[in-house]
PDB file of C-alpha atoms in Angstrom:
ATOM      1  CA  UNK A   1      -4.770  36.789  20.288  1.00 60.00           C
ATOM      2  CA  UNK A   2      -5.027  38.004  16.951  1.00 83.00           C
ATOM      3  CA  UNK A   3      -5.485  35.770  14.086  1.00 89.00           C
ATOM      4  CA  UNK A   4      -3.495  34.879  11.361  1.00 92.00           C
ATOM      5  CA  UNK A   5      -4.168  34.854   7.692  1.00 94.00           C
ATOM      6  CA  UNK A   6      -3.278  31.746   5.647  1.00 92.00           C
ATOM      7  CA  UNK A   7      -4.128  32.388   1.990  1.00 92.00           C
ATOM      8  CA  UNK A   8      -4.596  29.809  -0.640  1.00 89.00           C
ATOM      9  CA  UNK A   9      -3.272  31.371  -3.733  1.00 90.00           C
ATOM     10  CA  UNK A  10      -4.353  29.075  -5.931  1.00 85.00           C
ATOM     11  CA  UNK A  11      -6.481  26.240  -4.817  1.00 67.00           C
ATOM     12  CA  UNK A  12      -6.103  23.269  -6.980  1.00 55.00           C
ATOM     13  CA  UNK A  13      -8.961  22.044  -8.445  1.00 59.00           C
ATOM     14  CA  UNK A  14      -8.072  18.298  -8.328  1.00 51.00           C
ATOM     15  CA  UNK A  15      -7.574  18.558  -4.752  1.00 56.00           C
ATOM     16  CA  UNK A  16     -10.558  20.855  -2.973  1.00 61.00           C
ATOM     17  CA  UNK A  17     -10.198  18.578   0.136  1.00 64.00           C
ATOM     18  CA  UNK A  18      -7.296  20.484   0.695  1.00 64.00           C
ATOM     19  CA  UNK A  19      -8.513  23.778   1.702  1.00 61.00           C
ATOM     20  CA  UNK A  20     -11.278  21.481   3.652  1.00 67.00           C
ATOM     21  CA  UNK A  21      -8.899  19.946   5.922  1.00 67.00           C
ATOM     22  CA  UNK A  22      -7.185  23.803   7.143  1.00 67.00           C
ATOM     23  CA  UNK A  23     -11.016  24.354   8.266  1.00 66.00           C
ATOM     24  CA  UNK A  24      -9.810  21.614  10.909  1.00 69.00           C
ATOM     25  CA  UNK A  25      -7.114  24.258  11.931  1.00 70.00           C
ATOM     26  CA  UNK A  26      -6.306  25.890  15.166  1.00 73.00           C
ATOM     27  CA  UNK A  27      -8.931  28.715  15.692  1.00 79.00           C
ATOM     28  CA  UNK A  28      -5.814  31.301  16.142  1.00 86.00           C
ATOM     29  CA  UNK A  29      -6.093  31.016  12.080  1.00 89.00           C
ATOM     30  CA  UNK A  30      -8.196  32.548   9.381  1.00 88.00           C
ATOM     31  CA  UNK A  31      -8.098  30.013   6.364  1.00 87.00           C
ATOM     32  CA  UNK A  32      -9.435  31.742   2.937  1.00 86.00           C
ATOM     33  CA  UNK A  33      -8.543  31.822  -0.851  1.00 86.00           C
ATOM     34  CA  UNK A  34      -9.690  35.200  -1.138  1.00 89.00           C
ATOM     35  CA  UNK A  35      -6.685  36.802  -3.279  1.00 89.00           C
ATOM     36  CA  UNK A  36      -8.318  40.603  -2.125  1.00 92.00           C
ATOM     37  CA  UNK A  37      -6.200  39.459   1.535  1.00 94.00           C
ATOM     38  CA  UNK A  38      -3.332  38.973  -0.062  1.00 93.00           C
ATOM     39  CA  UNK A  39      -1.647  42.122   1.333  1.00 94.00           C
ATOM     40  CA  UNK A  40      -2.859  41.194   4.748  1.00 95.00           C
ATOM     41  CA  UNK A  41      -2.120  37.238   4.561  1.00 96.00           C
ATOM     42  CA  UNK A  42       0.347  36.339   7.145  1.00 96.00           C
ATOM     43  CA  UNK A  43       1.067  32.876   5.298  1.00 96.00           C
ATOM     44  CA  UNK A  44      -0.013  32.346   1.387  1.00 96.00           C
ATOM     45  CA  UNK A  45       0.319  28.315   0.001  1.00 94.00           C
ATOM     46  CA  UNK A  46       1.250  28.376  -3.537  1.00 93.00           C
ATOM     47  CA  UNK A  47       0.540  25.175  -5.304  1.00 90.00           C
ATOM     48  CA  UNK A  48       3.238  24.966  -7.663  1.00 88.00           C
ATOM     49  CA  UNK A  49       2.062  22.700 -10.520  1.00 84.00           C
ATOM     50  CA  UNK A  50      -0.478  24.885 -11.707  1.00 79.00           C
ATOM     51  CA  UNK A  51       0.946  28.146 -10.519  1.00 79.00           C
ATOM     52  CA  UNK A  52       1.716  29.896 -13.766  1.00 71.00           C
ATOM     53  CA  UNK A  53      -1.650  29.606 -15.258  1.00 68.00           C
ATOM     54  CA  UNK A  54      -3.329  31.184 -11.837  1.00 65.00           C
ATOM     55  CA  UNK A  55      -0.919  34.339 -12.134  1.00 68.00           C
ATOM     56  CA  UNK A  56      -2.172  37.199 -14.169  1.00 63.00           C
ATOM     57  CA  UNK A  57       0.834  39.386 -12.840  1.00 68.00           C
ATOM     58  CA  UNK A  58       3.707  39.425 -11.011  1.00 76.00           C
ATOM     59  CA  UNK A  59       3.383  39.586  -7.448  1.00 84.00           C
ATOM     60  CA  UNK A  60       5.429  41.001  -4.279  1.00 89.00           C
ATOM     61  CA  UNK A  61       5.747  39.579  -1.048  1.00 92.00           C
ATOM     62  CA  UNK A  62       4.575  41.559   1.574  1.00 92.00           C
ATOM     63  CA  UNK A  63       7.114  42.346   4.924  1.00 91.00           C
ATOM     64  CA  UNK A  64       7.122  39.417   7.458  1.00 91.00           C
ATOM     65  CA  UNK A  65       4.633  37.179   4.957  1.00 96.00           C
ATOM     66  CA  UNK A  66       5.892  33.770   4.793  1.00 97.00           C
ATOM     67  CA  UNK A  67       5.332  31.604   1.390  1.00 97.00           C
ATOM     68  CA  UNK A  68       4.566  28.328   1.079  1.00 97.00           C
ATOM     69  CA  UNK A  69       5.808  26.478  -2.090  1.00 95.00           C
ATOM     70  CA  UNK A  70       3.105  23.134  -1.827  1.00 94.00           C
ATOM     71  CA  UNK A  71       3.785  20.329  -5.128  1.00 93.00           C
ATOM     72  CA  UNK A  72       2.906  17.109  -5.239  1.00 92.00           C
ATOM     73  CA  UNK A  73       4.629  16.426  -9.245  1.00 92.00           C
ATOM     74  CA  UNK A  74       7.678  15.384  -9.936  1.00 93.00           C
ATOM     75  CA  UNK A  75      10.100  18.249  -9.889  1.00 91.00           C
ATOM     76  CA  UNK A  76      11.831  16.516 -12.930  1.00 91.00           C
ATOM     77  CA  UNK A  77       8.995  17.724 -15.357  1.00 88.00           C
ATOM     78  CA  UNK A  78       9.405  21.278 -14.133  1.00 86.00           C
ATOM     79  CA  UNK A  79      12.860  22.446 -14.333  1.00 84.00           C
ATOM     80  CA  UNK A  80      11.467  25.986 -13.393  1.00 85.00           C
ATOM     81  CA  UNK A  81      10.765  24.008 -10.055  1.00 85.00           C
ATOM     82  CA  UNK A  82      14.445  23.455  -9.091  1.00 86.00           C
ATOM     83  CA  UNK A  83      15.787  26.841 -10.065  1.00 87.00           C
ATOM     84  CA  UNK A  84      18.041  28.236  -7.137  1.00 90.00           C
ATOM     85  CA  UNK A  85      16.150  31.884  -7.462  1.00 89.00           C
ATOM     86  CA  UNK A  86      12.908  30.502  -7.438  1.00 87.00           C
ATOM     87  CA  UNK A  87      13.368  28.476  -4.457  1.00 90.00           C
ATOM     88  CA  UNK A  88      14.707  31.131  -2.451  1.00 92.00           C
ATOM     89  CA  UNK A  89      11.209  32.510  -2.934  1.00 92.00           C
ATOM     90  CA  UNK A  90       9.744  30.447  -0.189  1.00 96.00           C
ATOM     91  CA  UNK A  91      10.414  29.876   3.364  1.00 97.00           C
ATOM     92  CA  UNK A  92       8.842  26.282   3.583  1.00 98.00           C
ATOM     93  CA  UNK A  93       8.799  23.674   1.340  1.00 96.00           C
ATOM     94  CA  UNK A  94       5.247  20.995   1.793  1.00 96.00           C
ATOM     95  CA  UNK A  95       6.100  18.296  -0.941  1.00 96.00           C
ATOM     96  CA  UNK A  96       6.846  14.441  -1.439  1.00 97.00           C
ATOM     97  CA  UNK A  97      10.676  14.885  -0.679  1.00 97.00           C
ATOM     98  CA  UNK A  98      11.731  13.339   2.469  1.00 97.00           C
ATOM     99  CA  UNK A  99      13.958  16.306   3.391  1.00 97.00           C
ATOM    100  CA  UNK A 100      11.078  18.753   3.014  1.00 97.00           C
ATOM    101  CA  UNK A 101       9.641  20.992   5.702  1.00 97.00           C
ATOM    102  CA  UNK A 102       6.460  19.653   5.931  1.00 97.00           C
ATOM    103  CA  UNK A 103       6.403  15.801   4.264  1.00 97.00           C
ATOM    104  CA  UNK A 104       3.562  15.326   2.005  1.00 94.00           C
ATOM    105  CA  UNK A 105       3.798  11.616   0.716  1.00 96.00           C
ATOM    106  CA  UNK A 106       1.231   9.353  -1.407  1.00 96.00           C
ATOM    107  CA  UNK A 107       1.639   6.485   1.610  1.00 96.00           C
ATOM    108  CA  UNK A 108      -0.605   8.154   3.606  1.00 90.00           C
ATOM    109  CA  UNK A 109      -2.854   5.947   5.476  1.00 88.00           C
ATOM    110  CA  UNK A 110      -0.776   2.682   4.039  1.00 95.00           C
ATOM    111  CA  UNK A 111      -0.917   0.924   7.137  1.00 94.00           C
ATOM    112  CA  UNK A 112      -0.653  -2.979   8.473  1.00 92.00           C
ATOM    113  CA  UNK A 113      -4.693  -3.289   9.079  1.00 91.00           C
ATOM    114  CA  UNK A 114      -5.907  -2.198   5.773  1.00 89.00           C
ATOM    115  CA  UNK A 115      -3.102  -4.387   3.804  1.00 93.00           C
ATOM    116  CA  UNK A 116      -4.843  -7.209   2.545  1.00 91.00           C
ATOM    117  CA  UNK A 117      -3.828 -10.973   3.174  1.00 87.00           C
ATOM    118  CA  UNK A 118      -3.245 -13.653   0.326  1.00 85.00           C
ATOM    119  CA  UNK A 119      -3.588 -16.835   0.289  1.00 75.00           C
ATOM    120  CA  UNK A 120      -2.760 -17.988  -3.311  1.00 69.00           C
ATOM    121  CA  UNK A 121      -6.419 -19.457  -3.732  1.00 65.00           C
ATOM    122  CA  UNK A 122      -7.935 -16.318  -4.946  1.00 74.00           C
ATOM    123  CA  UNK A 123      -9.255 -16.030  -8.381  1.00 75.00           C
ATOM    124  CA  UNK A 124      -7.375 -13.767 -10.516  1.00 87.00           C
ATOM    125  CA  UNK A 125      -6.277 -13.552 -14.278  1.00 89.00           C
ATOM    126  CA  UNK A 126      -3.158 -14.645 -15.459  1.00 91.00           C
ATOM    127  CA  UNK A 127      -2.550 -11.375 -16.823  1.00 95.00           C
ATOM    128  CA  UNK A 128      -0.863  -7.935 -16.254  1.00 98.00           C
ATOM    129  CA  UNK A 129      -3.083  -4.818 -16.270  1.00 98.00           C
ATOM    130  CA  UNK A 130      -1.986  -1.113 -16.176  1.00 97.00           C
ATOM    131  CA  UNK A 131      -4.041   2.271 -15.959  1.00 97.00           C
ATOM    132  CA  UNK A 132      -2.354   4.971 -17.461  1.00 96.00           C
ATOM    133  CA  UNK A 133      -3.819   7.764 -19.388  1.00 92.00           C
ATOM    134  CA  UNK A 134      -1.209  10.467 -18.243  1.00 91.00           C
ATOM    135  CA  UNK A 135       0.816  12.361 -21.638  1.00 91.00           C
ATOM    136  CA  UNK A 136       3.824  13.179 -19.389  1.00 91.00           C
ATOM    137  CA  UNK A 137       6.460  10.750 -20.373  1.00 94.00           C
ATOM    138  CA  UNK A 138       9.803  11.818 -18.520  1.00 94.00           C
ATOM    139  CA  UNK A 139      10.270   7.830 -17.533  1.00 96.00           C
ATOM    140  CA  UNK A 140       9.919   6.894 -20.849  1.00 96.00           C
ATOM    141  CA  UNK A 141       7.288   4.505 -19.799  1.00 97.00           C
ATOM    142  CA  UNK A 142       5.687   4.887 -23.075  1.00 97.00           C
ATOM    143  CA  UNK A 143       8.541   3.232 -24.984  1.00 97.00           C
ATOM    144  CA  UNK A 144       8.895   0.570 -22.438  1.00 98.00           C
ATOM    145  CA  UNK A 145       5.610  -0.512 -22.348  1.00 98.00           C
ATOM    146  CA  UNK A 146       5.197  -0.667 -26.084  1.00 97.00           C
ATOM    147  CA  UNK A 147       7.834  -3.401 -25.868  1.00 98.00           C
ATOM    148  CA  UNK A 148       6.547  -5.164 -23.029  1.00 98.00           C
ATOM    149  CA  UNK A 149       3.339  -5.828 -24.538  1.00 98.00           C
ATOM    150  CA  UNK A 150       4.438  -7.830 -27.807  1.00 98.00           C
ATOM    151  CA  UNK A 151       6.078 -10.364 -25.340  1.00 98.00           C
ATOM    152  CA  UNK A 152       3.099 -10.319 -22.374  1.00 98.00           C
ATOM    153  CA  UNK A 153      -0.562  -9.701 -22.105  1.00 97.00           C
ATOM    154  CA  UNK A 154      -1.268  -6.362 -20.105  1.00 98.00           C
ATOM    155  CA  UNK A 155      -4.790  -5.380 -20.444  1.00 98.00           C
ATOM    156  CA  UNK A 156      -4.939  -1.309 -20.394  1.00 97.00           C
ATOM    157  CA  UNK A 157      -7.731   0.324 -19.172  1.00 97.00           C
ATOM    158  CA  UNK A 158      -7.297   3.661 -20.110  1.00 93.00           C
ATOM    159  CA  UNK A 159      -6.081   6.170 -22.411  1.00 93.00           C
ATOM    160  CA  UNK A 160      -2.464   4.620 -23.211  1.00 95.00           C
ATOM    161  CA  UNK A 161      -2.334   1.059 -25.435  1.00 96.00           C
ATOM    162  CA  UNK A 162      -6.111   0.965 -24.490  1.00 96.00           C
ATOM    163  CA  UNK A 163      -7.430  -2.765 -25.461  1.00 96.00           C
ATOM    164  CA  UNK A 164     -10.397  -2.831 -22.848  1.00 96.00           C
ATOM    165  CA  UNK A 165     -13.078  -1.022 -21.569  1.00 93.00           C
ATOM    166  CA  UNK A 166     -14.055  -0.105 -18.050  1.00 91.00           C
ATOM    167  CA  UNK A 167     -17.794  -0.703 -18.020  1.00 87.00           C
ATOM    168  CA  UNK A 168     -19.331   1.511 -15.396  1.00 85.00           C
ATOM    169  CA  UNK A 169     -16.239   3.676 -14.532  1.00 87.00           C
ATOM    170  CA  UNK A 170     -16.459   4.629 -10.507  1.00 91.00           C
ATOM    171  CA  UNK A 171     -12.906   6.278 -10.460  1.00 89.00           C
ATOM    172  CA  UNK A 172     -10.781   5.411  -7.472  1.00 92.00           C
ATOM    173  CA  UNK A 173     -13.447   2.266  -6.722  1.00 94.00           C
ATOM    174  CA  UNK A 174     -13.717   0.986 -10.258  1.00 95.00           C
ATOM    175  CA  UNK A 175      -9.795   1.183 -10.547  1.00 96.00           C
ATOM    176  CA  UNK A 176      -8.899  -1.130  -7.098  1.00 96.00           C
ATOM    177  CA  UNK A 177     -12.033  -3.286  -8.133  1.00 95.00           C
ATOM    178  CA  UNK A 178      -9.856  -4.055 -11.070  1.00 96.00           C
ATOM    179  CA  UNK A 179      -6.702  -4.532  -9.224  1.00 96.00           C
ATOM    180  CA  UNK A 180      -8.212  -6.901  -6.842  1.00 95.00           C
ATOM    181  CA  UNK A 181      -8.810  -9.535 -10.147  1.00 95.00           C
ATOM    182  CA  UNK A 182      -5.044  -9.262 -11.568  1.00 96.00           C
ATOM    183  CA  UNK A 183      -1.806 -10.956 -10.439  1.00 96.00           C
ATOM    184  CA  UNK A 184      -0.064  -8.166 -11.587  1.00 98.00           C
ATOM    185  CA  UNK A 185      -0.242  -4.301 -12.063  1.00 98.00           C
ATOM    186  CA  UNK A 186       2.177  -1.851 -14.063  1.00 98.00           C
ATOM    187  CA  UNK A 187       3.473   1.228 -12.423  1.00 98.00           C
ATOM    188  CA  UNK A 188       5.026   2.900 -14.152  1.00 98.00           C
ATOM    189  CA  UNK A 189       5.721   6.389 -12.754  1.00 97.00           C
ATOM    190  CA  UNK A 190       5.722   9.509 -15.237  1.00 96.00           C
ATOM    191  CA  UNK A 191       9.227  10.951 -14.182  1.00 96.00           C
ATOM    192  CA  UNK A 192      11.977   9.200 -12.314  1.00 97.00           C
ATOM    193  CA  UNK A 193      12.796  10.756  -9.011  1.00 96.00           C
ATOM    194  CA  UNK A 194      14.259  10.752  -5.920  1.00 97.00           C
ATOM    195  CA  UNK A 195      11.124  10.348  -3.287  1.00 98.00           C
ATOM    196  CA  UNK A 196       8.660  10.375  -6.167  1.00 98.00           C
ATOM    197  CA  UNK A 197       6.514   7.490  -4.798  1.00 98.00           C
ATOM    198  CA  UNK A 198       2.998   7.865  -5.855  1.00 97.00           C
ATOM    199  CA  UNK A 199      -0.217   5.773  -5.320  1.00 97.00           C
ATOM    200  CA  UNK A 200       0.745   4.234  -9.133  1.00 97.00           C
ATOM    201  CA  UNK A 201       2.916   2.066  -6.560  1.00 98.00           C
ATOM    202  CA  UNK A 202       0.892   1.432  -3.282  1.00 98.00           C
ATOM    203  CA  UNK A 203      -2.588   0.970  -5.045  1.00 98.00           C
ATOM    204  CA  UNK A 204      -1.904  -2.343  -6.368  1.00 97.00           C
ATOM    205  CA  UNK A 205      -0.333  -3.578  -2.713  1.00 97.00           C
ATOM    206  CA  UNK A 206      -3.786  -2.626  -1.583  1.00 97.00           C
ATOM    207  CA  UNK A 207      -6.029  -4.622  -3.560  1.00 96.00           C
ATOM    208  CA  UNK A 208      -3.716  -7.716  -2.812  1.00 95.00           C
ATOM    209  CA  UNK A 209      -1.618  -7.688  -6.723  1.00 96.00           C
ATOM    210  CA  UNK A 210       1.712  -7.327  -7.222  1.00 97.00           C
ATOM    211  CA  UNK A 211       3.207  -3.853  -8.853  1.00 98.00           C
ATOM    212  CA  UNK A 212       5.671  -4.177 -11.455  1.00 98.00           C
ATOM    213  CA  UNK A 213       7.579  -0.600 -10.571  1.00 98.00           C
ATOM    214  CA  UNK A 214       9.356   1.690 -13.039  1.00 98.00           C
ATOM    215  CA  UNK A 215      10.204   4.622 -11.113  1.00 98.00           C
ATOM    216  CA  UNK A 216      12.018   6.263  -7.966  1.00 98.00           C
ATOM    217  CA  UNK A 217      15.538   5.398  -7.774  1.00 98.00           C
ATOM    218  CA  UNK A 218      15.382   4.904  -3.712  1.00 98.00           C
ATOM    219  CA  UNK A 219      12.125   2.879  -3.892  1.00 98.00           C
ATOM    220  CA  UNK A 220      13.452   0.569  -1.643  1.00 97.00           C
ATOM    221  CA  UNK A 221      12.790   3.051   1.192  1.00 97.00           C
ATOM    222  CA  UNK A 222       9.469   3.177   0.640  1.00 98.00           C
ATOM    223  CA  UNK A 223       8.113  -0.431   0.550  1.00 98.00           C
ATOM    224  CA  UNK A 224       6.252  -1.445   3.416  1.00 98.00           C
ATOM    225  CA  UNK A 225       7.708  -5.138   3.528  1.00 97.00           C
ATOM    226  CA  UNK A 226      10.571  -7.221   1.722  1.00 97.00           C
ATOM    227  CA  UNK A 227      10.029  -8.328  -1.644  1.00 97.00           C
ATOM    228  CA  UNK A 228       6.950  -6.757  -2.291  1.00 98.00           C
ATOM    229  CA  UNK A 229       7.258  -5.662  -6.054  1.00 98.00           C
ATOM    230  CA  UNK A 230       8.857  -6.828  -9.267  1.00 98.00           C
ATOM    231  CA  UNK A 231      11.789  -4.209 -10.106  1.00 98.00           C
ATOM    232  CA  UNK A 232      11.949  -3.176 -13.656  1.00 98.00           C
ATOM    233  CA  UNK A 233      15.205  -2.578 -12.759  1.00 98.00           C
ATOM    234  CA  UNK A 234      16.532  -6.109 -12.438  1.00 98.00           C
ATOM    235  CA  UNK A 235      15.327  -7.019 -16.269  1.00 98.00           C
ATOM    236  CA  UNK A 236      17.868  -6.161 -18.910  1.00 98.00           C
ATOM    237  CA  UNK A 237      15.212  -6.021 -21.877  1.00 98.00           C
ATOM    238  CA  UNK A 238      11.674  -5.549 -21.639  1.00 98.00           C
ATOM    239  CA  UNK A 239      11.438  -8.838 -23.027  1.00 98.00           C
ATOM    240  CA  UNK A 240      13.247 -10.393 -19.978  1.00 98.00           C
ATOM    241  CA  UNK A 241      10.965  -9.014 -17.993  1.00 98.00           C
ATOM    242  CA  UNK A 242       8.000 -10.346 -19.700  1.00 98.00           C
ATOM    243  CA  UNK A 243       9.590 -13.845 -19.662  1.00 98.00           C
ATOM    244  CA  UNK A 244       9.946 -13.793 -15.725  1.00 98.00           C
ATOM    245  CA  UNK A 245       5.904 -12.571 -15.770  1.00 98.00           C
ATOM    246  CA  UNK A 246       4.626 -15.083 -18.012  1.00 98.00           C
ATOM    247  CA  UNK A 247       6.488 -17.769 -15.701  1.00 97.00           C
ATOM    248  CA  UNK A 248       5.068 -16.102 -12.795  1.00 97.00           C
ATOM    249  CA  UNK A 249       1.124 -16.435 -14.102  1.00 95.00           C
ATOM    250  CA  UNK A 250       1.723 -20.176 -14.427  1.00 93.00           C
ATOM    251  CA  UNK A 251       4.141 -21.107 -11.115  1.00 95.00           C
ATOM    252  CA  UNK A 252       2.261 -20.066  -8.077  1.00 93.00           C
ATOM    253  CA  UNK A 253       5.073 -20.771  -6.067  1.00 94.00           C
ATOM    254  CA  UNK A 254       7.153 -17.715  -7.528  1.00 96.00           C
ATOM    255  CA  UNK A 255       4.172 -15.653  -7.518  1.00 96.00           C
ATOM    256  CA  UNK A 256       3.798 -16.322  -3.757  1.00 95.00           C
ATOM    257  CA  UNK A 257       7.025 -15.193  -2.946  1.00 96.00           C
ATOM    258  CA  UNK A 258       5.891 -11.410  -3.730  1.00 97.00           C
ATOM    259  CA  UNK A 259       2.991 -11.829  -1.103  1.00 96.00           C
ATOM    260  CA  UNK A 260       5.218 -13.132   1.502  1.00 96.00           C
ATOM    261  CA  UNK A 261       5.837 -10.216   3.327  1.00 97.00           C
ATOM    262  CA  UNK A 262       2.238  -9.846   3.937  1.00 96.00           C
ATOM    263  CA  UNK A 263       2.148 -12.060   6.736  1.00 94.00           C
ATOM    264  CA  UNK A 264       4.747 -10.251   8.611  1.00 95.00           C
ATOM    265  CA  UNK A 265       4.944  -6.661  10.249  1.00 96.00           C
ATOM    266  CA  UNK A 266       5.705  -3.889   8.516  1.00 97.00           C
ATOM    267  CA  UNK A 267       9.047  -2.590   8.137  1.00 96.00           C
ATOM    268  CA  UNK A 268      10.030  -0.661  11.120  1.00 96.00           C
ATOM    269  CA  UNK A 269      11.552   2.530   8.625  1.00 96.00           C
ATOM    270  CA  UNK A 270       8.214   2.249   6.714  1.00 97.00           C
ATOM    271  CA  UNK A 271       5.710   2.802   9.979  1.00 96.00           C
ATOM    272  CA  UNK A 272       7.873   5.219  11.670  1.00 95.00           C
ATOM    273  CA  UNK A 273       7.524   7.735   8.044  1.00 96.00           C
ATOM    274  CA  UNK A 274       3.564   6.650   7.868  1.00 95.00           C
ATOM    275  CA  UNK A 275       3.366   7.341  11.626  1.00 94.00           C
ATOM    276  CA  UNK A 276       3.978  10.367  11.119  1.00 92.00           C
ATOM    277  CA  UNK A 277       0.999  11.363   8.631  1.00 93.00           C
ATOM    278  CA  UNK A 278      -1.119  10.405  11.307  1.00 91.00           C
ATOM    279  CA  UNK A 279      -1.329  14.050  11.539  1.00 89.00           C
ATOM    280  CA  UNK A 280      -2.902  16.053   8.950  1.00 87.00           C
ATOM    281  CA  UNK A 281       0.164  17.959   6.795  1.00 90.00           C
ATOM    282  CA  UNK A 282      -2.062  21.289   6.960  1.00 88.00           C
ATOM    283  CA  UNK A 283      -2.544  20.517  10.817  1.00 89.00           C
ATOM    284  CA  UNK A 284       1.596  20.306  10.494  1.00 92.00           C
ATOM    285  CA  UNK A 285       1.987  23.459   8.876  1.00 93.00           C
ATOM    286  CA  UNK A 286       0.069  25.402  11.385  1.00 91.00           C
ATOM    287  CA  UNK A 287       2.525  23.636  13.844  1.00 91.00           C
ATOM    288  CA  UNK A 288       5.345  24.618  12.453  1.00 95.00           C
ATOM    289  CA  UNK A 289       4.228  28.192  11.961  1.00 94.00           C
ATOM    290  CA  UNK A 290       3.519  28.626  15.331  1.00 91.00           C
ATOM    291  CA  UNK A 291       6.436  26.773  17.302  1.00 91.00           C
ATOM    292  CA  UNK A 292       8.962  28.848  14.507  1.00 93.00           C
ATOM    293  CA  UNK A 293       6.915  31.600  13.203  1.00 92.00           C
ATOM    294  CA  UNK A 294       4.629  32.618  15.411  1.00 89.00           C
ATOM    295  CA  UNK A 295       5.478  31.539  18.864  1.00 75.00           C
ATOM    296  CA  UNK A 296       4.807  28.324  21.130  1.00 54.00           C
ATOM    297  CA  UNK A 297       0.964  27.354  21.035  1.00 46.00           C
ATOM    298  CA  UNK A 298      -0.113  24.675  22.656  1.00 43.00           C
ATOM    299  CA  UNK A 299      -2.715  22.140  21.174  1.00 38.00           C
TER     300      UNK A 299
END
């Protein structure tokens, strides 16, 4: 059987493991980012965010080649993104929407074992905290949290309203170490859109806290259990909403009611879309491409 080509166009920086994981692939494939195969690449995965900046002219697509349009940001910062002519480009879509072809969520690996219990005896500061160094701004998040602050304490770790500093910053380690000592955590998502459920949200449910969400407008589809957040949504003023947090840090028994669900299993709609990113989304794509594209291989 001959192999087939899949070319990484431009492999994102921020996310090498990706072309790692296609090494895992089906040996019927040859996974490269060598742009010199581009003529020969069966498939070529264009990450979108940072596709402009990678192209140093326009390019063609080949007969037969299929295109792979692969984003993880919100389309809402990228009207470019949503044109009618550019999406007609590709012939599968790997991104966060549900609807896509290949699903490529942030609740990967959010699962029932790894979700931490709480008791209500753990130490942790009556206080907010938020990390958020991010300039994109579509939610307005800045302006919100500006508010929010002269009515709460939030202690902010990074680059926006910072007031504290990280000693020995670890990245992803440091940042759930931190969690872990809060009662609650902002997230606040850059953009507000459909599907656009990032690890802002699901971070904090992992180190036990409680998020305070600003963000997707279907977010109730995406939470593993009932009552598991605080909805910016139900506060009329930021100043309501900091009223309902400050009670929070002092009755335990509201506080409790957001770590309820914790005890109980998962939502049903919530494990049967993690379930599925059991499998690799690379290992999906070659899937796809071979039960549509390239004919019925078994593995």
């Amino acid at each position: 059987m001959k192999k087939k080509i899949i070319l990484f166009y431009n492999n994102p920086e921020w996310n090498k493991d990706a072309f790692q994981e296609l090494q895992e692939a089906p040996t019927n494939y040859i996974i490269t980012c060598d742009r010199s195969l581009f003529g020969k690449a069966h498939v070529v995965i264009f990450h979108l965010f940072d596709l402009y900046q990678h192209m140093k002219d326009d390019i063609e697509k080949t007969e037969n080649q299929l295109w792979v349009a692969w984003n993880m940001e919100c389309e809402e910062h990228f009207s470019w993104m949503k044109d009618k002519e550019v999406r007609e480009l590709f012939d599968i879509r790997m991104d966060y929407f549900q609807d896509a072809d290949i699903v490529c969520p942030y609740y990967r690996n959010i699962k029932e074992n790894n979700m931490p219990k709480v008791t209500g005896l753990e130490i942790r500061e009556d206080k907010t905290c938020m990390m958020i160094s991010s300039p994109f701004n579509q939610s307005r998040r800045k302006e919100y949290l500006e508010k929010l602050m002269k009515y709460t304490i939030i202690d902010s770790y990074s680059r926006l309203y910072n007031n504290k500093l990280l000693e020995n910053d670890r990245g992803r380690e440091s940042k759930m170490e931190l969690y872990t000592k809060y009662k609650f955590v902002i997230a606040f998502e850059n953009a507000i859109g459909k599907d656009y459920v990032t690890e802002k949200f699901y971070d904090p449910l992992l180190a036990g806290s409680v998020p305070v969400y600003l963000g997707a407008p279907n977010i109730d589809k995406f939470v593993p259990g009932d009552n598991c957040f605080v909805d910016v949504r139900n506060y009329k003023s930021p100043e309501e909403l900091a009223k309902y947090l400050n009670r929070c840090m002092t009755d335990e028994k509201e506080y409790m009611k957001y770590h309820k669900w914790r005890e109980l299993p998962f939502r049903k709609s919530f494990t049967d879309m993690e379930k599925e990113q059991d499998t690799n989304p690379f290992i999906r794509l070659c899937e796809l491409l071979d039960k549509k594209y390239f004919g019925n291989v078994q593995y």
